[in-house]
Tab-separated table of C-alpha atoms in Angstrom:
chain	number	residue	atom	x	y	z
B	1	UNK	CA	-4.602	-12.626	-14.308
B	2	UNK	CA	-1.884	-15.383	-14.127
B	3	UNK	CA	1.108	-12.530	-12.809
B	4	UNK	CA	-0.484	-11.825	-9.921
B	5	UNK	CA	1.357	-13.115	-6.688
B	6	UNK	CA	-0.057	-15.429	-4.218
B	7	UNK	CA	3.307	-16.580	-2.462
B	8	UNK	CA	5.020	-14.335	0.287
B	9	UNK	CA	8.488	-12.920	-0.802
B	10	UNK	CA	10.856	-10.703	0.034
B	11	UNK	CA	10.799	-9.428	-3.559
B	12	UNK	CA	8.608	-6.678	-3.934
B	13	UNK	CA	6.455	-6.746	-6.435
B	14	UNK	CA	4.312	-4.131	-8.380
B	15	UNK	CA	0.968	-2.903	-7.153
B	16	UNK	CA	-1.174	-2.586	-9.511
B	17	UNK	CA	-4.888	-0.594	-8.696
B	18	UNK	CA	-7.730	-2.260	-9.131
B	19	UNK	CA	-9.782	1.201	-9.293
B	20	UNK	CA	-8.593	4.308	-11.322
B	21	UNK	CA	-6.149	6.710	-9.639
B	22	UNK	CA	-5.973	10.185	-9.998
B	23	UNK	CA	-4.872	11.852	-12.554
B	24	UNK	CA	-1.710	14.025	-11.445
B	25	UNK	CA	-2.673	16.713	-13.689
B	26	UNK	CA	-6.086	16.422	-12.613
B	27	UNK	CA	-6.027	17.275	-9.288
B	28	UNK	CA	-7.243	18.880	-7.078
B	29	UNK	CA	-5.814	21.629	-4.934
B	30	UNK	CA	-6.240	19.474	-1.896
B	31	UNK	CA	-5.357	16.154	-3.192
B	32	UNK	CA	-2.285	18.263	-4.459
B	33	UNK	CA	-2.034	19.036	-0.525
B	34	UNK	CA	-2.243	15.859	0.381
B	35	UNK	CA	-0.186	13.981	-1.940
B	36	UNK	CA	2.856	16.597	-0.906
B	37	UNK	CA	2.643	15.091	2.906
B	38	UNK	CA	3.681	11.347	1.581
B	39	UNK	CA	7.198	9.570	2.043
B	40	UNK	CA	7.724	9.983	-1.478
B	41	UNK	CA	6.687	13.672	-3.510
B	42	UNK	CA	9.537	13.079	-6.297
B	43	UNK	CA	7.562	10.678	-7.999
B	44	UNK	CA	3.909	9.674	-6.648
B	45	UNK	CA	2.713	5.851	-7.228
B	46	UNK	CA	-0.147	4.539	-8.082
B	47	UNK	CA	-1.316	3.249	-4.748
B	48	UNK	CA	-0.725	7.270	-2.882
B	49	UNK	CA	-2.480	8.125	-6.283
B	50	UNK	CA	-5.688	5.972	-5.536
B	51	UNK	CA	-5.561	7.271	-1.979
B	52	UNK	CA	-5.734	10.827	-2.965
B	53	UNK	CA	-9.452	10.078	-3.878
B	54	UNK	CA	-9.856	10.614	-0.227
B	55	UNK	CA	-7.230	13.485	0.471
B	56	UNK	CA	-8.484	13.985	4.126
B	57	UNK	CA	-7.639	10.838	4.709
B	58	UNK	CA	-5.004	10.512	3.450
B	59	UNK	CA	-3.244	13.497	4.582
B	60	UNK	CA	-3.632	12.111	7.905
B	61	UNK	CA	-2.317	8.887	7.363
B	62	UNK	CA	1.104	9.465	6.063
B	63	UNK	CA	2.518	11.319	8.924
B	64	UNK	CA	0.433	9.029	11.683
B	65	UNK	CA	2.212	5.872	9.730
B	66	UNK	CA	5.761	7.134	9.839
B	67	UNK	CA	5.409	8.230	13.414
B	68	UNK	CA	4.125	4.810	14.414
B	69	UNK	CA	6.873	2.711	12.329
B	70	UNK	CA	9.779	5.021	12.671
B	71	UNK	CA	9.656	7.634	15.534
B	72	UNK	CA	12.387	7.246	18.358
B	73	UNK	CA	12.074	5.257	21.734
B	74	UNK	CA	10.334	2.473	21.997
B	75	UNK	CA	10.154	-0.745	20.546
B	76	UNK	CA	13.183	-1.451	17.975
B	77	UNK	CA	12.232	-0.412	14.285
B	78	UNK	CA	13.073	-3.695	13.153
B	79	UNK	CA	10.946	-5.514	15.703
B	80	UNK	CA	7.751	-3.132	14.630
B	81	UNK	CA	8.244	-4.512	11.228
B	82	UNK	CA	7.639	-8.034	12.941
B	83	UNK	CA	4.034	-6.685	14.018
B	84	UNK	CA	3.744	-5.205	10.802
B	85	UNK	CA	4.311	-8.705	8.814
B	86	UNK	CA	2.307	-10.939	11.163
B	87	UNK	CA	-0.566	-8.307	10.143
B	88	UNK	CA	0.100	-8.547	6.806
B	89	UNK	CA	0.444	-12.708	7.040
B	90	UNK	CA	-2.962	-13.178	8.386
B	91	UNK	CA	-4.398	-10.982	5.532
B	92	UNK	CA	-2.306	-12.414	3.547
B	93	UNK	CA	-1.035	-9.316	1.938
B	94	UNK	CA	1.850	-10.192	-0.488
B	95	UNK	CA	2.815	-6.467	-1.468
B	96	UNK	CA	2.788	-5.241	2.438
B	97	UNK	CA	4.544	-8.256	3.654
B	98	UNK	CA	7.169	-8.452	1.043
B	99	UNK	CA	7.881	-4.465	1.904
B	100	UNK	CA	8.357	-5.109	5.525
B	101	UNK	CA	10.134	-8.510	5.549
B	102	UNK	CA	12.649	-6.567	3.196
B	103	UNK	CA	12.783	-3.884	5.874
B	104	UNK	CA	12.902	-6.413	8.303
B	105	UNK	CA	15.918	-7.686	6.977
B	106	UNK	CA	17.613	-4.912	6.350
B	107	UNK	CA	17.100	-3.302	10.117
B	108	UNK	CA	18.125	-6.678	11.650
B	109	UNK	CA	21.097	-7.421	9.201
B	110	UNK	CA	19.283	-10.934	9.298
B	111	UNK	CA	17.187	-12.745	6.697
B	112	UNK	CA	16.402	-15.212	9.074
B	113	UNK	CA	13.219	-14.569	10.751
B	114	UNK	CA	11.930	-13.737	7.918
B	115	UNK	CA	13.110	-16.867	6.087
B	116	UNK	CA	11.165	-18.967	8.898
B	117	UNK	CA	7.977	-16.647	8.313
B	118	UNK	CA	7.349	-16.925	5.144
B	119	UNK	CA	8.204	-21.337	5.328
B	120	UNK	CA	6.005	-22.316	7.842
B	121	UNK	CA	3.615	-19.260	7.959
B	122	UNK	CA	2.356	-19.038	11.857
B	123	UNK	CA	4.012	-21.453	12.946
B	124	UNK	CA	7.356	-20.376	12.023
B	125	UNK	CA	10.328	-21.135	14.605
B	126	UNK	CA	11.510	-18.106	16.275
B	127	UNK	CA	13.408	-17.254	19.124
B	128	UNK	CA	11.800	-16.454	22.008
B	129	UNK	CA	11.107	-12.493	22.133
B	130	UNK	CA	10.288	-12.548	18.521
B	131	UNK	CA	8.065	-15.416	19.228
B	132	UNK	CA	6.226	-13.590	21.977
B	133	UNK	CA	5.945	-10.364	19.191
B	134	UNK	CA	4.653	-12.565	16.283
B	135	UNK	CA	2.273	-14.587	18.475
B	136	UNK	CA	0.678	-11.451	20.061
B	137	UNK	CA	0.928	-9.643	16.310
B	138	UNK	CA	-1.082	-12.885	14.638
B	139	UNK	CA	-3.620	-12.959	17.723
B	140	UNK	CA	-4.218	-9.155	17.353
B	141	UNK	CA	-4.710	-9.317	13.875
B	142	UNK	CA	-7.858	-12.145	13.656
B	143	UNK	CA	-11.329	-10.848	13.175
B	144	UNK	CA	-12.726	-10.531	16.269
B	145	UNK	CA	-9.236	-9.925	18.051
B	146	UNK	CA	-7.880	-13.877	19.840
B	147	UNK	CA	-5.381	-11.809	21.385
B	148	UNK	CA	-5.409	-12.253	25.424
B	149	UNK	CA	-4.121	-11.807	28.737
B	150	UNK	CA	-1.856	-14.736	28.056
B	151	UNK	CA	0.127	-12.799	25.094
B	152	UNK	CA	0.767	-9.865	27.341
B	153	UNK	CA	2.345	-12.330	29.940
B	154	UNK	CA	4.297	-13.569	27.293
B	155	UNK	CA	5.769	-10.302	25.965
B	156	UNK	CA	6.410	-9.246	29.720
B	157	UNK	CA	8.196	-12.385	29.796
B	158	UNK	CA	10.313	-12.097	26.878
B	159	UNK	CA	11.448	-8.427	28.404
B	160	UNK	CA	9.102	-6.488	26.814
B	161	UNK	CA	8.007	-3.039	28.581
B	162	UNK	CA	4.695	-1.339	28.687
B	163	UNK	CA	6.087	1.114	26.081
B	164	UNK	CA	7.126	-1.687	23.904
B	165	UNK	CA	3.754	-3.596	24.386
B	166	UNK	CA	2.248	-0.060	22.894
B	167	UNK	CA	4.552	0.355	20.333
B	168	UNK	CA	3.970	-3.214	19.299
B	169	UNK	CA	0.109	-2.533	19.331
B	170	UNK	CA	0.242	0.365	17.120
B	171	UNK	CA	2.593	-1.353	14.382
B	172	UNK	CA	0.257	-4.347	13.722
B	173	UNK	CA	-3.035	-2.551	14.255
B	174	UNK	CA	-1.065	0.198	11.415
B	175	UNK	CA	-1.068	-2.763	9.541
B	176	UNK	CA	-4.736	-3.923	10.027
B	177	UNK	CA	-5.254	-0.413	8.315
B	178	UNK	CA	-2.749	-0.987	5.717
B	179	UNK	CA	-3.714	-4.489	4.606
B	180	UNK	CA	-6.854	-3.208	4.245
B	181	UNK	CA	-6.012	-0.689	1.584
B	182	UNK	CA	-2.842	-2.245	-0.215
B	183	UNK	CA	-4.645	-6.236	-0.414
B	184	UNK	CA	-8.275	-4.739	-0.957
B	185	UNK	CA	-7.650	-2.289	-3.441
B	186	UNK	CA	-4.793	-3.013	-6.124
B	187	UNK	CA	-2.961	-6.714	-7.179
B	188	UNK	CA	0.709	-7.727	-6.058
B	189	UNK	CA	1.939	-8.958	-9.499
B	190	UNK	CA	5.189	-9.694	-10.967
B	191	UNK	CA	7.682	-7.067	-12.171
B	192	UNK	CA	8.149	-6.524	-15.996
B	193	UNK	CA	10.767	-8.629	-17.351
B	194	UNK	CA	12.574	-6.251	-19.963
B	195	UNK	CA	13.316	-8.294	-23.338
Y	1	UNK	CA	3.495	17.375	29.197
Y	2	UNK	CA	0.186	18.300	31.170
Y	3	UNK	CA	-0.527	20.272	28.040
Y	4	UNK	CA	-2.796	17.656	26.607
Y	5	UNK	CA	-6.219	17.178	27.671
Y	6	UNK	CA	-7.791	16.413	24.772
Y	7	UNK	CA	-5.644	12.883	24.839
Y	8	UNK	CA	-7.729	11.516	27.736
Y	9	UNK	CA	-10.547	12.145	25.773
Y	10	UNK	CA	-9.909	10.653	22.796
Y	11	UNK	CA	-11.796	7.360	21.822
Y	12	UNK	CA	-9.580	4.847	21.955
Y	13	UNK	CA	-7.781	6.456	25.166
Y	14	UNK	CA	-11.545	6.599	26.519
Y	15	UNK	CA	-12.785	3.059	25.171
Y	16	UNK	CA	-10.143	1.682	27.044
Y	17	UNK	CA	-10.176	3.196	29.943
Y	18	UNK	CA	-6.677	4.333	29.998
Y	19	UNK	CA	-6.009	6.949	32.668
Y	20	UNK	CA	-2.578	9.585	32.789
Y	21	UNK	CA	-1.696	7.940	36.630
Y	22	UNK	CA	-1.326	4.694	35.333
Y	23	UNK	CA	2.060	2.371	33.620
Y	24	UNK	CA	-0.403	2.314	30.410
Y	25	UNK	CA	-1.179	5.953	30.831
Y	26	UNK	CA	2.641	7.308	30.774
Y	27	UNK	CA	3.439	4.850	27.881
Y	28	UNK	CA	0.401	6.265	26.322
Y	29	UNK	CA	1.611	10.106	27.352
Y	30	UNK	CA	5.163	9.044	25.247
Y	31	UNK	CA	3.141	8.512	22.443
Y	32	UNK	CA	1.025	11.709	22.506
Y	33	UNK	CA	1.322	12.825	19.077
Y	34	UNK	CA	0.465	9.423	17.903
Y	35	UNK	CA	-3.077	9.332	19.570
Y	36	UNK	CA	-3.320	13.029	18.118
Y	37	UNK	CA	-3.310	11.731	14.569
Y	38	UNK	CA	-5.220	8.616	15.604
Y	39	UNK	CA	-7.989	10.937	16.351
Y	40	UNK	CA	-7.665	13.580	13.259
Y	41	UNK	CA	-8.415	10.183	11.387
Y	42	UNK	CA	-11.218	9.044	13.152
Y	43	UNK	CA	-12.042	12.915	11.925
Y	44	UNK	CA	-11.293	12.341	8.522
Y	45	UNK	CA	-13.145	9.206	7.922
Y	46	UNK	CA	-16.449	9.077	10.054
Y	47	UNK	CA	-16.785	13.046	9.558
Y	48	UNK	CA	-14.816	14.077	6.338
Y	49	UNK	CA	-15.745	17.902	4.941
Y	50	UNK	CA	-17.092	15.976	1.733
Y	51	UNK	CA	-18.123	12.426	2.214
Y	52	UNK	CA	-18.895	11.575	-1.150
Y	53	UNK	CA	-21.853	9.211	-1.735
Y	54	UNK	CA	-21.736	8.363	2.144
Y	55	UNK	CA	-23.284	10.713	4.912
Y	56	UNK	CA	-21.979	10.970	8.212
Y	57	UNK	CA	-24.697	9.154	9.599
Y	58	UNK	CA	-24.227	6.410	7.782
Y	59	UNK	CA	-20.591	6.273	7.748
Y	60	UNK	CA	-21.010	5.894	11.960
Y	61	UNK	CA	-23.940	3.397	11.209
Y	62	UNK	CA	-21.058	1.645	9.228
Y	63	UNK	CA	-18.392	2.077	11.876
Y	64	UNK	CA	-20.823	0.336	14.291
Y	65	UNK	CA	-21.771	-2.571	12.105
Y	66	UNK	CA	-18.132	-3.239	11.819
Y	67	UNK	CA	-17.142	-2.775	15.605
Y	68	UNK	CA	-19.887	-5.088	16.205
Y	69	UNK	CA	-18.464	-8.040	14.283
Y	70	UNK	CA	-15.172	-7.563	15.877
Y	71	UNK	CA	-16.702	-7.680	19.300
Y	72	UNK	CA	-15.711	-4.171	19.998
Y	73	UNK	CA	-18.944	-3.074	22.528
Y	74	UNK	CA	-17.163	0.155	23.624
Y	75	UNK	CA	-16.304	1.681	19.906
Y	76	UNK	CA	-19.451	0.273	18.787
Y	77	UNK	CA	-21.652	2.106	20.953
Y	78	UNK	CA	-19.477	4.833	20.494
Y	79	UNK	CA	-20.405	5.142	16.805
Y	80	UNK	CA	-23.771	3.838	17.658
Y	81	UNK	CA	-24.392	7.296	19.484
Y	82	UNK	CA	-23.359	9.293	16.170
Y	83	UNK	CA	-25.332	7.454	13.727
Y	84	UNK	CA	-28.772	8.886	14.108
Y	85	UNK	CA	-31.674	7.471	12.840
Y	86	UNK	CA	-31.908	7.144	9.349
Y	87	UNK	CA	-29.218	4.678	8.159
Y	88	UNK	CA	-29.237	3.044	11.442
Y	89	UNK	CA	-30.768	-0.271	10.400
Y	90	UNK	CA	-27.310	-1.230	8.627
Y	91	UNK	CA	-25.223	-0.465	11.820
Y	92	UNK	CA	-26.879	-4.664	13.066
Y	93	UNK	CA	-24.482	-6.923	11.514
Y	94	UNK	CA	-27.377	-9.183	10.548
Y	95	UNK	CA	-29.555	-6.656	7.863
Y	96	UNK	CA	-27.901	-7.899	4.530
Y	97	UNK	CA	-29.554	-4.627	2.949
Y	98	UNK	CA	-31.726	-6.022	0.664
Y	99	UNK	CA	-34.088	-3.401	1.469
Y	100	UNK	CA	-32.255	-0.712	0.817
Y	101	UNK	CA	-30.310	-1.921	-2.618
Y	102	UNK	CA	-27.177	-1.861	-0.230
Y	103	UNK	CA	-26.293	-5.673	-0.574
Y	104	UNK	CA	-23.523	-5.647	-2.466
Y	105	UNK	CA	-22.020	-2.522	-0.459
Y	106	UNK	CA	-22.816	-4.383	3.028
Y	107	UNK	CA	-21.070	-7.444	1.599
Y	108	UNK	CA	-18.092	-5.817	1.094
Y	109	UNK	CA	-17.732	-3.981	3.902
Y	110	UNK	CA	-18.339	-7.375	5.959
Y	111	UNK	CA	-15.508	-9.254	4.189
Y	112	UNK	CA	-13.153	-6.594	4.394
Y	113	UNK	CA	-13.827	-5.886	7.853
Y	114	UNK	CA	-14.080	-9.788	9.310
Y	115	UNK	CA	-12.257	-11.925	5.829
Y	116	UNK	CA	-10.010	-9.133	3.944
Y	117	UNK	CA	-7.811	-11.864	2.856
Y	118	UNK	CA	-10.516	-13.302	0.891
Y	119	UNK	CA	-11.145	-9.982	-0.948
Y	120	UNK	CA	-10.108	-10.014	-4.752
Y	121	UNK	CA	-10.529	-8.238	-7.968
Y	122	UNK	CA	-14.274	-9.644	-8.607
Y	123	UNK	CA	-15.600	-7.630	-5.610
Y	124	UNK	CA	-14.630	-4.599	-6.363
Y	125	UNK	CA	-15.148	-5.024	-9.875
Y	126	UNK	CA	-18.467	-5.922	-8.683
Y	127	UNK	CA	-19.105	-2.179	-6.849
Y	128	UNK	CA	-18.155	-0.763	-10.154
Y	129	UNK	CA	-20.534	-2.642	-11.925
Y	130	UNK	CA	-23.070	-1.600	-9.596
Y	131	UNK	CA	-22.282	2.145	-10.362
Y	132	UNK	CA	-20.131	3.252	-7.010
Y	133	UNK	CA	-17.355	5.468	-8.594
Y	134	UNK	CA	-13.902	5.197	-7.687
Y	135	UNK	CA	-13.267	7.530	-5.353
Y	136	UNK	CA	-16.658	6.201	-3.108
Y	137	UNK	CA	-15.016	2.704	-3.020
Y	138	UNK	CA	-11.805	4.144	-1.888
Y	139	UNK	CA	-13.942	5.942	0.858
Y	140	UNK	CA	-15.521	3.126	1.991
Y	141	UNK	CA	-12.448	0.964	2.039
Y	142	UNK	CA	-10.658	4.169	3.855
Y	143	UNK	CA	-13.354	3.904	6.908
Y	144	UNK	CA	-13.118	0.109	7.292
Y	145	UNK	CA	-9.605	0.259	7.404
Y	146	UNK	CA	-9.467	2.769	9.933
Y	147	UNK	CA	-11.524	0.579	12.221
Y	148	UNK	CA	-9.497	-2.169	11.281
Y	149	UNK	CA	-6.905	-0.419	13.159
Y	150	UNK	CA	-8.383	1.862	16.128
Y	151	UNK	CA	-10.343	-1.881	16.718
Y	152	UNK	CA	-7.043	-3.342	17.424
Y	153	UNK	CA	-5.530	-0.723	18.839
Y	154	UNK	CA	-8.401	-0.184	21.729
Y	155	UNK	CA	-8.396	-4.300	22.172
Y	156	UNK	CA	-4.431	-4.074	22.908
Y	157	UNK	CA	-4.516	-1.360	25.441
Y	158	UNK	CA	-7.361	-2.587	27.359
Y	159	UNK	CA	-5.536	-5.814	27.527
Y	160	UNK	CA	-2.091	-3.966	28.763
Y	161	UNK	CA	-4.010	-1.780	30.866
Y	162	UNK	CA	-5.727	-4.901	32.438
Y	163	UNK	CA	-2.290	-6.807	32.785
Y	164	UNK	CA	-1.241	-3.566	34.888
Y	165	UNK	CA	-3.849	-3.084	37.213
């Protein structure tokens, strides 16, 4: 098992399922369903294939995860991806936080937060609003939840507004979800190097 | 958008305490849809159309176990009230079910509620071993996730409906 990835990176790296997934041509008529619903219905991977072992599930997740990481108003969609990787950082889930710092990075035009992320974990340096988002995010995150009346302040502080504070909420709690599935139930490893 | 009843009554609206006249409660109201879907899932997971190798009662016996170790009182004795009797020994954080052959199940669901980052390939090679099919460890991890989220999600807008009032 030496490919698999214990080091945060921006590179994404292959999933690969640590239980079977379903067979495409195997399905069911509502896995079929639910697999259609998914960001992705030209070609399904492994990880919406493993999911489709619960279809109910899953056909509610896809279109409550898009709303909460890319429907308008609100919070910025780069600064949900900040919740989304401080989530990801304290489960230390390599394949969720290498897809979002890459977001990240793209949505901000900056590879600098995430840069100072992944180098000193949580204690990276940040400037003060995304300081306020990461330090709520982490807090949020722990098992029971350390987050407190303090971190609120702090977001008010930084100019956050209630609608913010919410959409901030539902990225990194998404990503208590995610974290969950991606880290539990597959390996980050190490694309293929072609001969 | 008074069209929407249902959203006052859903359980993490409810556990905390968020109500319409309120800052919380219109930033809540902007994200209607969201809390829709929120609650289709709790649907989906604690009270799917076929659960597999786990009954609804013990899927909220699970739910409650879970909310427990996270301190969550509110969504714990929500799921607490749904449970029943018969699985509802496993919902106290502190039955390792060894009585039941449901050790290695209980274990899991413990780390990957409270330690998921210290989940890897031996433990759920370890379910298989024990005979739990694919598709019932997905299920399983499908519930605790969920919590993992509604959990967080109820513990951030009580605190930012607390920081309002």
């Amino acid at each position: 098992m030496t490919d698999v990835i214990h080091k945060f990176t921006r590179t994404v790296p292959t999933w690969r399922p640590r239980v079977a997934p379903v067979s495409l041509p195997d399905a069911s008529p509502e896995q079929l369903d639910a697999l259609q619903v998914t960001p992705s219905n030209t070609k399904v991977s492994d990880y919406v294939l493993v999911l489709a072992h619960d279809p109910e599930t899953l056909k509610v997740r896809s279109p409550l995860f898009n709303a909460i990481m890319y429907d308008a108003g609100g919070m910025s969609r780069a600064e949900r991806e900040v919740g989304a990787i401080a989530a990801s950082v304290v489960n230390r889930c390599i394949y969720c936080a290498a897809v979002h710092a890459n977001r990240h990075a793209q949505l901000a035009k900056d590879t600098a937060v995430t840069d100072a992320i992944f180098a000193t974990g949580t204690s990276a340096a940040l400037g003060a609003r995304d300081r306020a988002i990461f330090e709520y995010a982490l807090a949020l995150s722990k098992c029971p939840s350390e987050a407190g009346p303090t971190h609120i302040a702090d977001l008010r502080a930084a100019g956050l507004d209630d609608a913010e504070i919410l959409d901030l909420t539902l990225s990194s709690a998404l990503f208590g979800w995610a974290n969950r599935l991606m880290h539990v139930l597959g390996d980050p490893i190490r694309n293929e190097v072609s001969a | 958008m008074t069209n929407a009843p249902d959203l006052w009554a859903g359980t993490a609206v409810k556990a905390a305490g968020i109500t319409e006249a309120t800052a919380t409660g219109q930033a809540v109201l902007s994200r209607a849809n969201i809390f829709a879907m929120t609650q289709d899932a709790e649907d989906a997971v604690l009270r799917p159309a076929d659960p597999g190798a786990w009954p609804h009662g013990m899927r909220a016996a699970l739910a409650c176990r879970i909310a427990c170790l996270n301190d969550a009182q509110v969504l714990a004795d929500h799921y607490g009230a749904m449970m029943g009797t018969e699985h509802s020994a496993l919902a106290n954080p502190l039955d390792t079910g060894a009585d039941d052959d449901l050790a290695p199940l209980l274990a899991f669901m413990d780390k990957v509620a409270a330690r998921p980052r210290d989940i890897t390939a031996d433990d759920i090679s370890g379910l298989l071993a024990a005979g739990v099919s694919d598709a019932d460890i997905v299920r399983l991890t499908e519930l605790n996730a969920f919590l993992g989220y509604q959990i967080r999600l109820v513990a951030g807008l009580t605190l930012l409906s607390e920081a309002s009032a």
